[in-house]
Structure formats: C-alpha cells, structure tokens
Amino acid sequence: MSPSVPAGDPPGAQPQRILDVRHAMALCIGMVVGAGIFKTSPMVAQFLATPEQLYLAWALGGVLSFIGGLCFAELAAAFPDAGGDYHFLRRAFGARLGFLFAWSRFAVIHTGSMALLGFVFGDYLAQVVDLSPWLGEHVSAWLAGGLIVALTGLNLLGVRVGLGTQLGLTTLVIGGLLLLGVSAGVQQWQGLAPATSAGQGAAGAVGAASAATVSWGTAMVFVFLAYGGWSDAATLSSEMKDPRRGIVRALLLGLGTVTALYLLANWAYVRVLGLGGLAASAAPAAESMRVVFGRGAEVAMVGVVTLTALSVMNAILIAGPRTTYAAARDLAAELQLARWDADRGTPTVAVIATSGMALALVAFGAATRGGFSTMVDYLSPVYWFFMTLSGLAVLVLRRKAPAHPRPFRVPLYPVLPLVFVGCSAYVLWASVVYVSAGAIVGVAVLAAGALLLWGYGRLRRSA
C-alpha cells in the first residue's frame, strides 16, 4: 500500500527516485567518518598492547559493520521507505515499536548526535580562534548552535543542495585522512622513529596497555562507536534511481571505504606518534601533522576535523527528518510533520523540528558543562538497543513475509544476522556499563516517548 499523502499536498508529493549510488555512498561515509576516528583512536590504544592488536581491532570493527551493512541492505532493498530502519522495525515488531524508534531518533539519537558533533566543531574551532571575549564561557555551545541553524537553512533549500554539499564535505574529509597517510609516509621515507607527542614525556611512552592489562572488550566498545551511523543511509532507499541494487551498493562501497580510511589513519597515528603517544594524545590527527609538517599543518588538520563534524551533522539533517516524516505520515497524515515538500524534495517541517530539538540538546549540554561527554552518555544505550532490534528484524521478516521479493539476501543466513545481533547486544550492555548514570537521561526520554504514544492512542480512541 502506498503511503498516504497529507491533505493539501499536490499529487506525487512523496519521495521520488532521483538519487544515485554516489549520493547514498557519500551519506554512508559522511555518517561514519566523523569525530569517531579523531576522538576514539587514543581510547582504543589505551586498552591494547601492540600496533598489530590496534589494526586488528579496527579491521574487526569494519568486518562486523560490513555484516550489519549486509543485513540493512536486505531490508532496504526489500522494503524501501523514507523511514529506513523505522519502517523495518514497524513491519517486524508493530507500529508501537516503530513509533518509539522514530521518537528515539528525533529526541535522542539523531539530535543528540548533532549536538555532540556541534560541540566537537566548537571545541576544535575554539582552539584556533579565541571567541570568548564575544561569546563568553559557552563558546562551543554558541558555535554549535550557529552551525545547526546554518545547516538547517542549507537543507531547506532542497535535497539536491543538501546532498551536493554532502558530496563536497565528504571529499574534504577523505582528503584529510589521506593527508594523515602522507604524513606517515614522509616519516617513514625519512627513516624517522615514531615520536612521542610533545609535552607528554614518559607518560606518552607508556600510554598503551601492557600485555597483562589488555581489554579487548573495552577497546571494541570505542571501535564500534566510531563505526556507528552507517545504517542511516537506508533512509534514502525509496529515493534511489536503482530500486534493486542502489542502496546495497551504496552501503557496501561506503563501509569498505570507511574501513580502509580507518586503518590508514591508525597506521599513520602509530607511525608518527607511536602506540604510547597515540594512547596519551588528546588530538592525534593534529599532533601527527605538527610532528611532521609543523604548526601550520596542525591548524589545517583542526580545520579538517571541524569540517568532519560539519559533514556528519549535514548527513544527519538529511537522514533524520525523513524518519520523523515517515512516522508522522503513518500516525496521522494530517500532521504538519507528515508534509513532504515536492518542490524542494525535503520534509520541510520535520527538518525544522529536528533542528529545534538539536538546539535544545546543545543548551542541555552547555548547562551541564559536559558538552561532548554529556551527549555520548545521553544517546549510546538507546542507539544500540534499536540496532539490536534492527538486526533481529531480518530474522523476523524472513518468517513473517517469506514470499516478499528480496532483490538482495544476506549470505550465510541466519549466521551473519545472528552475529550482528550478538555484537550489537554486547555493545548495548557495554554502553550501559560505560555511561552508567548518564544513560538514565536518554532512557527517560525514550520512556517519555512511550508515554506520549500511549496518551495519543487513548486520545484517538476516545475521539
């Protein structure tokens, strides 16, 4: 059954198949290659003892994400919809769980990620330009809010403008990571030993774990955090020109590219800083560039990191409102959130609402003075809870709709989906343990969504 069109919209005011593989691939790469590789590599190194273990951890993260990509590729090819995994969860587990997921994306996952990356943008930019005389102690929060407003205006111009921007930003981010590889190559060509980051002294030399204190489980939590976000490319499945293989190719090519970039970046970190220097570094990308090329290159890499945050935020602002639109469309077609702007190719009201929630979370992060760390605590458990359910949706929908056409099927079924579910469940458990009390706020917001849904259902039944 085709989705209902809100009253007053012209015929055809629904997602149109106008996008190709490069657009969705750019979104997949842009959603993953964000602050993760610049923030979590030192944390991974702290729990591993050798460079080989570090490379294995990042390669394993890529393989397991690739398995997840295969699961989402089957779902997206078989059940294309602007809601992405909202649509899969709704078909597998019912409307209530689907709407709860849509709420979590709107109020926790996507908007929390935008706020988190806004703080990354503000923190890095504040290192280069001192704006505190004008913006006060909440410089990062003001910069984060300003960036969210600017990206919202850009995406309201239309889907082609938003995705065109994504292609350009993703290209710059890839260029920055390749430049890290060049720095390591120069270091190796000159025959120089890895350097301990300036000012770290002996602490940098012993920053990595000893063989007796290696913790693969803790290390993999941070690896998986860095790989998170690729599933959002599935929200474009109903807009792909090739409805059979387009989203499949985008997910798999995107994840393959991300894994290669992550391995290159970590090799560069180790080659330039050493494993101990990486483990003790707060900004390994910028420090690597300074060690090899000097202060100017360090500033340039800070620019790349800020562009990376901008890129992912732009990708979220493309994907997130589509889930909100799809949920509102299914809940009540007369809702403003269910309006699709045919001229711009965007769910305009949903874009504005997403931006507003992200700004509220920026204010929350500033009020707690936690910024980035507050947002990590806020969104991680909820994100991995629904990723686990999305993996289970492959198994459930195979049983509920065995005759439904599936242009792509997960190989080695059901082994690979079960592997993905098991890994996601582990990271869910680990994230609850890691963030401890911080998880309570995100879970409470999720519970608030369940109460709103229950109240709305009672209101509809009594009307």
Coordinates of N, CA and C in Angstrom, one line a residue, residues 277-410:
G277 N 52.3 7.2 22.3 CA 52.0 8.5 22.1 C 50.5 8.7 21.6
L278 N 50.0 7.7 20.8 CA 48.6 7.8 20.4 C 47.7 7.6 21.6
A279 N 48.0 6.7 22.5 CA 47.2 6.4 23.7 C 47.1 7.6 24.6
A280 N 48.2 8.4 24.6 CA 48.2 9.6 25.5 C 47.8 10.9 24.9
S281 N 47.4 10.8 23.6 CA 47.1 12.0 22.8 C 45.7 12.4 23.0
A282 N 45.4 13.7 23.1 CA 44.0 14.2 23.1 C 43.6 14.6 21.6
A283 N 44.5 14.8 20.7 CA 44.2 15.2 19.4 C 45.2 14.6 18.4
P284 N 45.2 13.3 18.2 CA 46.3 12.6 17.4 C 46.4 13.1 16.0
A285 N 45.3 13.4 15.4 CA 45.4 13.9 14.0 C 46.2 15.2 13.9
A286 N 45.8 16.1 14.7 CA 46.5 17.4 14.7 C 48.0 17.3 15.2
E287 N 48.2 16.5 16.2 CA 49.6 16.3 16.6 C 50.5 15.6 15.6
S288 N 49.9 14.6 14.9 CA 50.7 14.0 13.9 C 51.1 14.9 12.8
M289 N 50.2 15.8 12.4 CA 50.6 16.8 11.4 C 51.6 17.8 11.9
R290 N 51.5 18.2 13.1 CA 52.5 19.1 13.7 C 53.9 18.5 13.7
V291 N 54.0 17.2 14.1 CA 55.2 16.5 14.3 C 55.9 16.4 12.9
V292 N 55.2 16.2 11.8 CA 55.8 16.0 10.5 C 56.0 17.3 9.8
F293 N 54.9 18.2 9.8 CA 54.9 19.3 8.9 C 54.9 20.7 9.6
G294 N 54.7 20.7 11.0 CA 54.8 22.0 11.7 C 53.4 22.5 12.1
R295 N 53.4 23.7 12.7 CA 52.2 24.3 13.3 C 51.2 24.6 12.2
G296 N 51.6 25.0 11.1 CA 50.6 25.3 10.0 C 49.8 24.1 9.7
A297 N 50.4 23.0 9.5 CA 49.7 21.7 9.2 C 48.8 21.3 10.3
E298 N 49.2 21.6 11.6 CA 48.3 21.2 12.7 C 47.0 22.1 12.7
V299 N 47.1 23.3 12.3 CA 46.0 24.2 12.2 C 45.1 23.7 11.1
A300 N 45.7 23.3 10.0 CA 44.9 22.8 8.8 C 44.2 21.5 9.2
M301 N 44.8 20.7 10.0 CA 44.1 19.4 10.4 C 42.9 19.8 11.4
V302 N 43.1 20.8 12.2 CA 42.0 21.2 13.0 C 40.8 21.6 12.1
G303 N 41.1 22.3 11.0 CA 40.1 22.6 10.1 C 39.4 21.4 9.5
V304 N 40.2 20.4 9.2 CA 39.6 19.2 8.6 C 38.6 18.5 9.7
V305 N 39.1 18.5 10.9 CA 38.2 17.9 12.0 C 36.9 18.7 12.1
T306 N 37.0 20.0 12.1 CA 35.7 20.8 12.1 C 34.8 20.5 10.9
L307 N 35.5 20.4 9.8 CA 34.7 20.0 8.6 C 34.1 18.6 8.7
T308 N 34.8 17.7 9.3 CA 34.3 16.4 9.5 C 33.0 16.4 10.4
A309 N 33.0 17.2 11.5 CA 31.9 17.3 12.3 C 30.7 18.0 11.5
L310 N 31.0 19.0 10.7 CA 30.0 19.6 9.9 C 29.4 18.6 8.9
S311 N 30.3 17.8 8.3 CA 29.8 16.8 7.3 C 28.8 15.8 7.9
V312 N 29.1 15.3 9.1 CA 28.2 14.3 9.7 C 26.9 15.0 10.1
M313 N 27.0 16.2 10.6 CA 25.8 16.9 11.0 C 24.9 17.2 9.8
N314 N 25.5 17.5 8.7 CA 24.7 17.7 7.5 C 24.0 16.4 7.0
A315 N 24.8 15.3 7.2 CA 24.2 14.0 6.8 C 23.1 13.6 7.7
I316 N 23.2 13.9 9.0 CA 22.1 13.6 9.9 C 20.9 14.4 9.6
L317 N 21.1 15.7 9.2 CA 20.0 16.6 8.9 C 19.3 16.2 7.6
I318 N 20.0 15.4 6.8 CA 19.3 14.8 5.6 C 18.5 13.6 6.0
A319 N 19.1 12.7 6.8 CA 18.5 11.4 7.1 C 17.5 11.5 8.2
G320 N 17.8 12.2 9.3 CA 16.9 12.2 10.4 C 15.5 12.6 10.2
P321 N 15.3 13.8 9.6 CA 13.9 14.2 9.3 C 13.1 13.3 8.5
R322 N 13.7 12.5 7.7 CA 12.9 11.5 6.9 C 12.3 10.5 7.7
T323 N 12.9 10.0 8.8 CA 12.3 9.1 9.7 C 11.1 9.8 10.4
T324 N 11.3 11.0 10.9 CA 10.2 11.8 11.5 C 9.1 11.9 10.6
Y325 N 9.3 12.3 9.3 CA 8.3 12.4 8.3 C 7.5 11.1 8.2
A326 N 8.3 10.0 8.0 CA 7.6 8.7 7.8 C 6.8 8.3 8.9
A327 N 7.2 8.5 10.2 CA 6.4 8.2 11.3 C 5.2 9.0 11.4
A328 N 5.3 10.3 11.2 CA 4.1 11.2 11.2 C 3.1 10.8 10.1
R329 N 3.7 10.5 9.0 CA 2.8 10.1 7.9 C 2.0 8.8 8.2
D330 N 2.6 7.9 8.9 CA 1.9 6.7 9.3 C 1.0 6.9 10.5
L331 N 1.3 7.8 11.4 CA 0.5 8.1 12.6 C -0.8 8.8 12.2
A332 N -0.6 9.9 11.5 CA -1.8 10.7 11.1 C -1.3 11.7 10.0
A333 N -1.9 11.4 8.8 CA -1.4 12.1 7.6 C -1.7 13.6 7.7
E334 N -2.6 14.1 8.6 CA -2.9 15.5 8.7 C -1.8 16.3 9.5
L335 N -0.9 15.6 10.1 CA 0.1 16.3 10.9 C 1.0 17.1 10.0
Q336 N 1.5 18.2 10.5 CA 2.4 19.0 9.8 C 3.7 18.3 9.5
L337 N 4.1 17.5 10.5 CA 5.4 16.7 10.3 C 5.3 15.8 9.1
A338 N 4.1 15.4 8.7 CA 3.9 14.5 7.6 C 3.9 15.1 6.2
R339 N 4.2 16.4 6.2 CA 4.2 17.1 4.9 C 5.5 17.0 4.2
W340 N 5.4 16.6 2.9 CA 6.6 16.5 2.1 C 6.6 17.6 1.0
D341 N 7.6 18.4 1.0 CA 7.7 19.5 0.0 C 8.2 19.0 -1.3
A342 N 7.3 18.8 -2.3 CA 7.6 18.2 -3.6 C 8.6 19.1 -4.3
D343 N 8.6 20.4 -4.2 CA 9.5 21.3 -5.0 C 10.9 21.2 -4.5
R344 N 11.1 21.1 -3.2 CA 12.4 21.0 -2.6 C 12.9 19.6 -2.4
G345 N 12.0 18.6 -2.4 CA 12.4 17.2 -2.2 C 12.8 17.0 -0.8
T346 N 12.2 17.7 0.2 CA 12.5 17.5 1.6 C 11.2 17.5 2.5
P347 N 11.3 16.9 3.6 CA 10.2 17.0 4.6 C 10.4 18.3 5.5
T348 N 10.0 19.4 4.9 CA 10.5 20.7 5.5 C 10.2 20.9 7.0
V349 N 8.9 20.6 7.4 CA 8.6 20.8 8.8 C 9.4 19.9 9.7
A350 N 9.6 18.6 9.2 CA 10.4 17.7 10.0 C 11.9 18.2 10.2
V351 N 12.4 18.8 9.1 CA 13.8 19.4 9.2 C 13.8 20.4 10.3
I352 N 12.9 21.3 10.3 CA 12.8 22.4 11.3 C 12.7 21.9 12.7
A353 N 11.8 20.9 12.8 CA 11.6 20.3 14.2 C 12.9 19.6 14.7
T354 N 13.6 18.9 13.8 CA 14.8 18.2 14.2 C 15.8 19.2 14.6
S355 N 16.0 20.3 13.9 CA 16.9 21.4 14.2 C 16.6 22.0 15.6
G356 N 15.3 22.2 15.8 CA 14.9 22.8 17.1 C 15.3 21.8 18.3
M357 N 15.1 20.5 18.1 CA 15.4 19.6 19.2 C 16.9 19.6 19.4
A358 N 17.7 19.6 18.3 CA 19.2 19.6 18.4 C 19.6 20.8 19.2
L359 N 19.0 22.0 18.9 CA 19.4 23.2 19.6 C 19.1 23.1 21.1
A360 N 18.0 22.5 21.4 CA 17.6 22.3 22.9 C 18.7 21.4 23.6
L361 N 19.2 20.4 22.9 CA 20.2 19.5 23.5 C 21.5 20.2 23.6
V362 N 21.8 21.1 22.7 CA 23.0 21.9 22.8 C 22.9 22.7 24.1
A363 N 21.8 23.3 24.3 CA 21.6 24.1 25.6 C 21.7 23.2 26.8
F364 N 21.2 21.9 26.7 CA 21.3 21.0 27.8 C 22.8 20.6 28.1
G365 N 23.5 20.4 27.0 CA 25.0 20.1 27.2 C 25.7 21.2 27.8
A366 N 25.4 22.5 27.4 CA 26.1 23.6 27.9 C 25.7 23.8 29.4
A367 N 24.5 23.6 29.8 CA 24.0 23.7 31.1 C 24.7 22.7 32.1
T368 N 25.0 21.5 31.6 CA 25.6 20.5 32.4 C 27.2 20.7 32.4
R369 N 27.7 21.5 31.5 CA 29.1 21.8 31.3 C 29.8 20.5 30.9
G370 N 29.1 19.5 30.4 CA 29.7 18.3 29.9 C 29.9 18.3 28.4
G371 N 29.1 19.0 27.7 CA 29.2 19.1 26.2 C 29.3 17.8 25.5
F372 N 30.4 17.5 24.9 CA 30.5 16.2 24.1 C 30.2 15.0 25.0
S373 N 30.8 14.9 26.2 CA 30.7 13.7 27.0 C 29.2 13.5 27.5
T374 N 28.5 14.6 27.7 CA 27.1 14.5 28.1 C 26.3 13.9 27.0
M375 N 26.6 14.3 25.7 CA 25.8 13.7 24.6 C 26.1 12.3 24.4
V376 N 27.4 11.9 24.6 CA 27.7 10.5 24.4 C 26.9 9.6 25.4
D377 N 26.9 10.1 26.7 CA 26.2 9.4 27.7 C 24.7 9.3 27.4
Y378 N 24.2 10.4 26.8 CA 22.8 10.5 26.5 C 22.3 9.6 25.4
L379 N 23.0 9.4 24.4 CA 22.5 8.6 23.2 C 22.9 7.2 23.1
S380 N 24.1 6.8 23.6 CA 24.6 5.5 23.3 C 23.7 4.3 23.6
P381 N 23.2 4.2 24.8 CA 22.4 3.0 25.1 C 21.1 2.8 24.2
V382 N 20.5 4.0 24.0 CA 19.3 3.9 23.1 C 19.6 3.5 21.7
Y383 N 20.7 4.1 21.2 CA 21.2 3.7 19.8 C 21.4 2.2 19.7
W384 N 22.1 1.6 20.6 CA 22.5 0.2 20.4 C 21.3 -0.7 20.7
F385 N 20.4 -0.2 21.5 CA 19.1 -1.0 21.8 C 18.4 -1.2 20.4
F386 N 18.2 -0.2 19.7 CA 17.5 -0.3 18.4 C 18.3 -0.9 17.3
M387 N 19.6 -0.8 17.4 CA 20.4 -1.5 16.4 C 20.3 -3.0 16.6
T388 N 20.2 -3.5 17.8 CA 20.0 -4.9 18.1 C 18.7 -5.4 17.5
L389 N 17.6 -4.6 17.7 CA 16.3 -4.9 17.2 C 16.3 -4.9 15.7
S390 N 17.0 -4.0 15.1 CA 17.1 -3.9 13.6 C 17.7 -5.2 13.0
G391 N 18.7 -5.7 13.7 CA 19.3 -7.0 13.3 C 18.3 -8.1 13.4
L392 N 17.6 -8.1 14.5 CA 16.5 -9.2 14.7 C 15.4 -9.1 13.6
A393 N 15.2 -7.8 13.1 CA 14.1 -7.6 12.1 C 14.4 -8.5 10.9
V394 N 15.7 -8.7 10.5 CA 16.0 -9.5 9.4 C 15.4 -10.9 9.6
L395 N 15.6 -11.5 10.7 CA 15.1 -12.8 11.0 C 13.6 -12.9 11.1
V396 N 13.0 -11.8 11.8 CA 11.5 -11.8 11.9 C 10.8 -11.7 10.6
L397 N 11.3 -10.8 9.7 CA 10.6 -10.5 8.5 C 10.8 -11.7 7.5
R398 N 11.9 -12.4 7.6 CA 12.0 -13.7 6.8 C 10.9 -14.6 7.1
R399 N 10.5 -14.7 8.4 CA 9.4 -15.6 8.8 C 8.1 -15.0 8.6
K400 N 7.9 -13.7 8.8 CA 6.6 -13.1 8.6 C 6.2 -12.9 7.1
A401 N 7.2 -12.6 6.3 CA 6.9 -12.4 4.9 C 7.9 -13.2 4.0
P402 N 7.8 -14.5 4.0 CA 8.8 -15.3 3.3 C 8.7 -15.2 1.8
A403 N 7.5 -14.8 1.3 CA 7.3 -14.7 -0.2 C 7.6 -13.3 -0.7
H404 N 7.9 -12.3 0.2 CA 8.2 -11.0 -0.3 C 9.4 -10.9 -1.1
P405 N 9.4 -10.2 -2.3 CA 10.6 -10.1 -3.1 C 11.8 -9.5 -2.4
R406 N 12.9 -10.2 -2.5 CA 14.1 -9.7 -1.9 C 15.2 -9.6 -2.9
P407 N 15.4 -8.5 -3.5 CA 16.5 -8.4 -4.6 C 17.8 -8.7 -4.0
F408 N 18.1 -8.6 -2.7 CA 19.3 -8.9 -2.1 C 19.1 -9.7 -0.9
R409 N 19.8 -10.8 -0.7 CA 19.6 -11.6 0.5 C 21.0 -11.7 1.3
V410 N 20.9 -11.6 2.6 CA 22.1 -11.8 3.4 C 22.7 -13.2 3.2

